[in-house]
PDB file of C-alpha atoms in Angstrom:
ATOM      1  CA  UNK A   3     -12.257  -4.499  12.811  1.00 60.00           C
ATOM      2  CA  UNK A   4      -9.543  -7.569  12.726  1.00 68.00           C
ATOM      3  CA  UNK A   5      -5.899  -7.152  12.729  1.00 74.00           C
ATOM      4  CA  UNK A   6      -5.759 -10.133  10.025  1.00 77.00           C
ATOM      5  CA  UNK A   7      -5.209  -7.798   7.301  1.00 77.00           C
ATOM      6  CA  UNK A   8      -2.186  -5.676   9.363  1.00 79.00           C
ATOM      7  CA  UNK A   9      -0.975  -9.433  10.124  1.00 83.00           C
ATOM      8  CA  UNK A  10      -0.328 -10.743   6.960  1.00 83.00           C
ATOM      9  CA  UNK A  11       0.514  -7.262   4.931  1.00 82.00           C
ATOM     10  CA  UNK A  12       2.725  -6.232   8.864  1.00 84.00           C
ATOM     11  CA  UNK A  13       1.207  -3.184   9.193  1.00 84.00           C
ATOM     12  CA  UNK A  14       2.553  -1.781  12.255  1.00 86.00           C
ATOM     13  CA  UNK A  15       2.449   1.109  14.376  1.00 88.00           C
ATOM     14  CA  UNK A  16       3.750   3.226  17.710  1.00 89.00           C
ATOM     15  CA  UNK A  17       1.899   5.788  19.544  1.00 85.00           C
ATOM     16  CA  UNK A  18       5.470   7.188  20.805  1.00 87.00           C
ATOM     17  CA  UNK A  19       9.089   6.035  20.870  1.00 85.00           C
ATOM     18  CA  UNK A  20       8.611   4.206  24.290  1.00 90.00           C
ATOM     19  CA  UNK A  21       5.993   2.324  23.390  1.00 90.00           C
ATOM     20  CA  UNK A  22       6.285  -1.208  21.484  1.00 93.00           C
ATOM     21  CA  UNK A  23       5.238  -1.696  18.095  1.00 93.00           C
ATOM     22  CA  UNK A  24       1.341  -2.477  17.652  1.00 90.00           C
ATOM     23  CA  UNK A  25      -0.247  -4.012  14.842  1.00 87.00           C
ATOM     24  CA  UNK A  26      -2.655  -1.573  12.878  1.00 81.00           C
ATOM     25  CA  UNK A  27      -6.690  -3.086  13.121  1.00 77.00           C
ATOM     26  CA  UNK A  28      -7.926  -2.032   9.475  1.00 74.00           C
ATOM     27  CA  UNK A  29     -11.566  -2.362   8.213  1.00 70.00           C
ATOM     28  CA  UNK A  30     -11.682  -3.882   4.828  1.00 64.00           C
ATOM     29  CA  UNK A  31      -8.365  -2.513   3.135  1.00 57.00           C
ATOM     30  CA  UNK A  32      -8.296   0.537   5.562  1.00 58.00           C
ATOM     31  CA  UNK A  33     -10.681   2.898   3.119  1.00 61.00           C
ATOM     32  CA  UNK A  34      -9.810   1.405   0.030  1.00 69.00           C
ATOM     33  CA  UNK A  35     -10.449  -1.671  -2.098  1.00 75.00           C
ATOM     34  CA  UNK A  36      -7.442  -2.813  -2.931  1.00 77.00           C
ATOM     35  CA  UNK A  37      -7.860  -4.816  -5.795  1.00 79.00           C
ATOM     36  CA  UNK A  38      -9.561  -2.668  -7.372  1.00 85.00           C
ATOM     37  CA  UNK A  39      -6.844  -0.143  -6.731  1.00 86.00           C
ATOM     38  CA  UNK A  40      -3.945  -1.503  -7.941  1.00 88.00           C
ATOM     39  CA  UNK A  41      -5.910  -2.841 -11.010  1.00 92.00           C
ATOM     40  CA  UNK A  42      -6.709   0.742 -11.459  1.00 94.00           C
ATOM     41  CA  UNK A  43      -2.998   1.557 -11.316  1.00 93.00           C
ATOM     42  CA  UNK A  44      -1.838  -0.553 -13.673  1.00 93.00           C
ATOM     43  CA  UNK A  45      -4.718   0.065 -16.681  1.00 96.00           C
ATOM     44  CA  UNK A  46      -3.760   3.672 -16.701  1.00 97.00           C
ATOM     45  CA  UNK A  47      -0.381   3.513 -15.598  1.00 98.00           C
ATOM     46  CA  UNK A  48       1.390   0.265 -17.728  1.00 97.00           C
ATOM     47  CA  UNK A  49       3.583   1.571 -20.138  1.00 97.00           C
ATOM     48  CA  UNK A  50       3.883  -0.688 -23.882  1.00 97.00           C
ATOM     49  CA  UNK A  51       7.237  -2.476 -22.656  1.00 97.00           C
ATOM     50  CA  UNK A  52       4.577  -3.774 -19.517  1.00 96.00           C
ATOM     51  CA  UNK A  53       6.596  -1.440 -17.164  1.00 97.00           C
ATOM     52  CA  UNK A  54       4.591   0.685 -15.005  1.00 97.00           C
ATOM     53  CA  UNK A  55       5.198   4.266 -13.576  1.00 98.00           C
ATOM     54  CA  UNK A  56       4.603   5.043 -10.322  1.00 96.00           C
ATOM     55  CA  UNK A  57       1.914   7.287  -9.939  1.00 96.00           C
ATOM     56  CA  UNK A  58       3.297  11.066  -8.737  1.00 96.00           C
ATOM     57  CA  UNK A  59       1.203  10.856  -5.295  1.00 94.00           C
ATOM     58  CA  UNK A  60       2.615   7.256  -4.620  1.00 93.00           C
ATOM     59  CA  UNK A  61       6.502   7.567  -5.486  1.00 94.00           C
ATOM     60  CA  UNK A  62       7.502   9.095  -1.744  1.00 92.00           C
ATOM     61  CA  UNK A  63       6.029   5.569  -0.710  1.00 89.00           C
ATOM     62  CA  UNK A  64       7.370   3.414  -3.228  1.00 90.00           C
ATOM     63  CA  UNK A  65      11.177   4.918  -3.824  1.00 92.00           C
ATOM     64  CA  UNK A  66      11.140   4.523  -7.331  1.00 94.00           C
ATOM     65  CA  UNK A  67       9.522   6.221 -10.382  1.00 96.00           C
ATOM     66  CA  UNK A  68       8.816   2.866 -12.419  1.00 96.00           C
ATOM     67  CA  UNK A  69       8.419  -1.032 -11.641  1.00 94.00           C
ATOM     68  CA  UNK A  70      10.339  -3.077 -14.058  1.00 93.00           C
TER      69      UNK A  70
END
């Protein structure tokens, strides 16, 4: 486990409010390839006009419904 990944995508963390902020130490995407992922996302999610709605799960993290 690096914090390289945390580093360049600032990934950061607190255990409390007194304590300073930490960068995360992921293992290869944290659980997840990413690529893959977001190519994922945007086969079954691109809309005709190439706009592509947020999945439900993901729009609490996003703050929007579609990317333009």
């Amino acid at each position: 486990m690096t914090d390289f990944q945390a580093r360049r995508a600032g990934i950061r963390f607190k255990m409390n409010a007194q304590d300073k902020t930490k960068l995360a130490h992921t293992l290869n995407g944290s659980g997840v390839a990413v690529g893959r992922t977001v190519a994922a996302i945007l086969e079954n999610y691109q809309n005709p006009d190439g706009s592509v709605t947020v999945p439900e799960a993901l729009r609490p993290y996003m703050g929007c419904d579609v990317i333009k």
